[in-house]
Amino acid sequence: MKNSFKSLFTKLCTLLLIFPVLQSCSETPDKFFGVAILNTNTISDFGTPRLAKQLNDNTIEYPDIPSSKKKGDEASIVVQNKILYLEKVLKDLNALSTNTDDREEIKKQAIALYEFVLPVYKNEYTTYAKLCDTKASQQQKDEIITSIEKKYNVEFERRLMSLTALGKEFASENNLNVKWD
């Protein structure tokens, strides 16, 4: 009986020592929130005329301003950099540890959101950027942008709003000072 108690006590002590170590392996709420929620600011303009305008504006040259002379790949570089950043965020999301159900759900939804937009950047937005760089007709550019909006915008907004709602709840529960505009 004494040995069983001693063995049980040893196991309990070991568990009590391991539990804080396991919990400390997860990111702080602030870091988790930054990776899973705040990074969505970089894609908030997905499927909007604002992103299309930004890409097109990178290709504008002004005849009376020599420094505005373009190489012809400015919009494509912006999209490629965005793709690289999204891939990095996706890698960071996959590396997040989840020790609670709410973190698991946030991580799952954030990964799904990035996996949803990344192919669009790699395909449609890359094509659009090339059209901007080559000074294609506005009609050609508008067709792609309209197609992106029609095909993806509703689903993107649904996913983003769902993730944002979880993020608001997470921020509140963890006393994170976040201003939602």
Tab-separated table of C-alpha atoms in Angstrom:
chain	number	residue	atom	x	y	z
A	1	MET	CA	0.000	0.000	0.000
A	2	LYS	CA	2.839	2.342	0.919
A	3	ASN	CA	4.619	1.617	-2.385
A	4	SER	CA	1.446	2.265	-4.368
A	5	PHE	CA	0.957	5.582	-2.628
A	6	LYS	CA	4.601	6.486	-3.196
A	7	SER	CA	4.356	5.491	-6.873
A	8	LEU	CA	1.139	7.475	-7.310
A	9	PHE	CA	2.674	10.474	-5.542
A	10	THR	CA	5.757	10.297	-7.811
A	11	LYS	CA	3.578	10.164	-10.943
A	12	LEU	CA	1.459	13.060	-9.727
A	13	CYS	CA	4.534	15.179	-8.986
A	14	THR	CA	5.960	14.375	-12.400
A	15	LEU	CA	2.704	15.426	-14.077
A	16	LEU	CA	2.612	18.639	-12.073
A	17	LEU	CA	6.138	19.434	-13.190
A	18	ILE	CA	5.516	18.572	-16.850
A	19	PHE	CA	2.201	20.444	-17.190
A	20	PRO	CA	3.663	23.967	-16.844
A	21	VAL	CA	6.455	23.051	-19.249
A	22	LEU	CA	3.940	21.826	-21.828
A	23	GLN	CA	1.841	24.951	-21.419
A	24	SER	CA	4.878	27.185	-21.748
A	25	CYS	CA	5.571	25.622	-25.145
A	26	SER	CA	2.584	27.425	-26.602
A	27	GLU	CA	2.888	30.993	-27.772
A	28	THR	CA	1.721	33.866	-25.654
A	29	PRO	CA	-1.811	34.988	-26.466
A	30	ASP	CA	-0.375	38.162	-27.972
A	31	LYS	CA	1.958	36.292	-30.331
A	32	PHE	CA	-0.704	33.763	-31.270
A	33	PHE	CA	-3.147	36.582	-32.011
A	34	GLY	CA	-0.564	38.427	-34.086
A	35	VAL	CA	0.182	35.460	-36.305
A	36	ALA	CA	-3.335	34.086	-36.635
A	37	ILE	CA	-5.455	37.240	-36.673
A	38	LEU	CA	-3.467	40.443	-37.215
A	39	ASN	CA	-1.725	39.108	-40.309
A	40	THR	CA	-5.088	39.107	-42.056
A	41	ASN	CA	-4.624	42.874	-42.461
A	42	THR	CA	-2.310	42.018	-45.364
A	43	ILE	CA	-5.162	40.384	-47.266
A	44	SER	CA	-8.059	42.596	-46.201
A	45	ASP	CA	-8.091	44.208	-49.656
A	46	PHE	CA	-8.438	40.838	-51.415
A	47	GLY	CA	-11.029	40.929	-54.179
A	48	THR	CA	-11.472	44.695	-53.993
A	49	PRO	CA	-10.993	47.484	-56.515
A	50	ARG	CA	-8.525	49.000	-54.029
A	51	LEU	CA	-6.025	46.170	-54.581
A	52	ALA	CA	-6.491	46.359	-58.338
A	53	LYS	CA	-5.864	50.116	-58.254
A	54	GLN	CA	-2.771	49.706	-56.082
A	55	LEU	CA	-1.288	47.186	-58.499
A	56	ASN	CA	-2.087	49.310	-61.522
A	57	ASP	CA	-0.760	52.473	-59.846
A	58	ASN	CA	2.646	50.811	-59.521
A	59	THR	CA	2.954	50.915	-63.308
A	60	ILE	CA	2.094	54.573	-63.921
A	61	GLU	CA	4.785	56.719	-65.480
A	62	TYR	CA	4.765	60.506	-65.694
A	63	PRO	CA	6.434	62.001	-68.776
A	64	ASP	CA	7.669	65.092	-66.928
A	65	ILE	CA	9.127	63.057	-64.033
A	66	PRO	CA	12.129	60.988	-65.188
A	67	SER	CA	12.344	59.122	-61.880
A	68	SER	CA	8.897	57.644	-62.533
A	69	LYS	CA	10.244	55.582	-65.458
A	70	LYS	CA	9.289	51.926	-64.879
A	71	LYS	CA	11.106	48.696	-65.713
A	72	GLY	CA	7.897	46.925	-66.663
A	73	ASP	CA	7.600	44.442	-63.791
A	74	GLU	CA	6.499	46.603	-60.878
A	75	ALA	CA	2.999	45.157	-60.410
A	76	SER	CA	4.317	41.608	-60.818
A	77	ILE	CA	6.931	42.217	-58.135
A	78	VAL	CA	4.247	43.473	-55.738
A	79	VAL	CA	2.184	40.317	-56.298
A	80	GLN	CA	5.232	38.043	-55.997
A	81	ASN	CA	6.205	39.712	-52.715
A	82	LYS	CA	2.646	39.296	-51.463
A	83	ILE	CA	2.754	35.599	-52.386
A	84	LEU	CA	6.058	35.150	-50.537
A	85	TYR	CA	4.613	36.864	-47.477
A	86	LEU	CA	1.428	34.774	-47.571
A	87	GLU	CA	3.493	31.596	-47.811
A	88	LYS	CA	5.522	32.727	-44.802
A	89	VAL	CA	2.371	33.449	-42.809
A	90	LEU	CA	0.985	30.037	-43.756
A	91	LYS	CA	4.204	28.414	-42.557
A	92	ASP	CA	4.022	30.402	-39.294
A	93	LEU	CA	0.386	29.408	-38.835
A	94	ASN	CA	1.196	25.742	-39.291
A	95	ALA	CA	3.927	26.066	-36.661
A	96	LEU	CA	1.596	27.557	-34.036
A	97	SER	CA	0.921	25.306	-31.101
A	98	THR	CA	-2.654	24.894	-30.004
A	99	ASN	CA	-3.293	23.821	-26.462
A	100	THR	CA	-6.952	24.857	-26.334
A	101	ASP	CA	-9.999	24.308	-28.503
A	102	ASP	CA	-10.339	28.013	-29.314
A	103	ARG	CA	-6.731	28.226	-30.503
A	104	GLU	CA	-7.218	25.089	-32.585
A	105	GLU	CA	-10.302	26.542	-34.285
A	106	ILE	CA	-8.620	29.903	-34.933
A	107	LYS	CA	-5.573	28.179	-36.394
A	108	LYS	CA	-7.741	25.933	-38.577
A	109	GLN	CA	-9.775	28.853	-39.934
A	110	ALA	CA	-6.707	31.062	-40.486
A	111	ILE	CA	-4.938	28.321	-42.454
A	112	ALA	CA	-8.077	27.736	-44.526
A	113	LEU	CA	-8.320	31.474	-45.276
A	114	TYR	CA	-4.728	31.701	-46.507
A	115	GLU	CA	-5.066	28.493	-48.493
A	116	PHE	CA	-8.152	30.034	-50.094
A	117	VAL	CA	-6.488	33.285	-51.227
A	118	LEU	CA	-2.987	32.059	-52.079
A	119	PRO	CA	-3.931	30.303	-55.354
A	120	VAL	CA	-5.811	33.413	-56.467
A	121	TYR	CA	-2.704	35.525	-55.949
A	122	LYS	CA	-0.608	32.934	-57.765
A	123	ASN	CA	-2.993	32.769	-60.710
A	124	GLU	CA	-5.476	35.584	-61.253
A	125	TYR	CA	-3.594	38.385	-59.512
A	126	THR	CA	-0.332	37.370	-61.186
A	127	THR	CA	-2.090	37.515	-64.554
A	128	TYR	CA	-3.622	40.881	-63.675
A	129	ALA	CA	-0.238	42.249	-62.611
A	130	LYS	CA	1.312	41.163	-65.911
A	131	LEU	CA	-1.472	42.954	-67.763
A	132	CYS	CA	-0.775	46.075	-65.736
A	133	ASP	CA	2.973	45.816	-66.398
A	134	THR	CA	2.444	45.408	-70.139
A	135	LYS	CA	-0.055	48.291	-70.269
A	136	ALA	CA	-2.882	46.052	-71.486
A	137	SER	CA	-6.289	47.540	-72.141
A	138	GLN	CA	-8.440	48.545	-69.200
A	139	GLN	CA	-11.134	46.181	-70.469
A	140	GLN	CA	-8.787	43.170	-70.172
A	141	LYS	CA	-7.787	44.202	-66.657
A	142	ASP	CA	-11.384	44.852	-65.619
A	143	GLU	CA	-12.442	41.395	-66.787
A	144	ILE	CA	-9.975	39.706	-64.460
A	145	ILE	CA	-10.786	41.928	-61.486
A	146	THR	CA	-14.540	41.479	-62.001
A	147	SER	CA	-14.025	37.729	-62.254
A	148	ILE	CA	-12.058	37.675	-58.980
A	149	GLU	CA	-14.757	39.656	-57.204
A	150	LYS	CA	-17.570	37.444	-58.492
A	151	LYS	CA	-15.801	34.125	-57.890
A	152	TYR	CA	-14.136	34.701	-54.542
A	153	ASN	CA	-15.283	37.799	-52.694
A	154	VAL	CA	-18.388	36.422	-50.945
A	155	GLU	CA	-16.570	33.340	-49.658
A	156	PHE	CA	-13.532	35.401	-48.668
A	157	GLU	CA	-15.687	37.821	-46.669
A	158	ARG	CA	-17.482	34.940	-44.956
A	159	ARG	CA	-14.210	33.313	-43.949
A	160	LEU	CA	-12.625	36.575	-42.834
A	161	MET	CA	-15.656	37.583	-40.742
A	162	SER	CA	-15.765	34.168	-39.077
A	163	LEU	CA	-12.071	34.338	-38.216
A	164	THR	CA	-12.412	37.941	-37.020
A	165	ALA	CA	-15.286	36.972	-34.716
A	166	LEU	CA	-13.123	34.254	-33.178
A	167	GLY	CA	-10.270	36.741	-32.925
A	168	LYS	CA	-12.434	39.268	-31.068
A	169	GLU	CA	-13.492	36.607	-28.604
A	170	PHE	CA	-9.885	35.436	-28.142
A	171	ALA	CA	-8.648	39.009	-27.634
A	172	SER	CA	-11.345	39.687	-25.054
A	173	GLU	CA	-10.700	36.451	-23.142
A	174	ASN	CA	-6.964	37.136	-23.063
A	175	ASN	CA	-7.224	40.852	-22.248
A	176	LEU	CA	-5.475	41.905	-25.444
A	177	ASN	CA	-5.756	45.598	-26.178
A	178	VAL	CA	-7.130	45.527	-29.719
A	179	LYS	CA	-9.069	48.259	-31.468
A	180	TRP	CA	-11.477	46.916	-34.084
A	181	ASP	CA	-12.391	49.371	-36.832
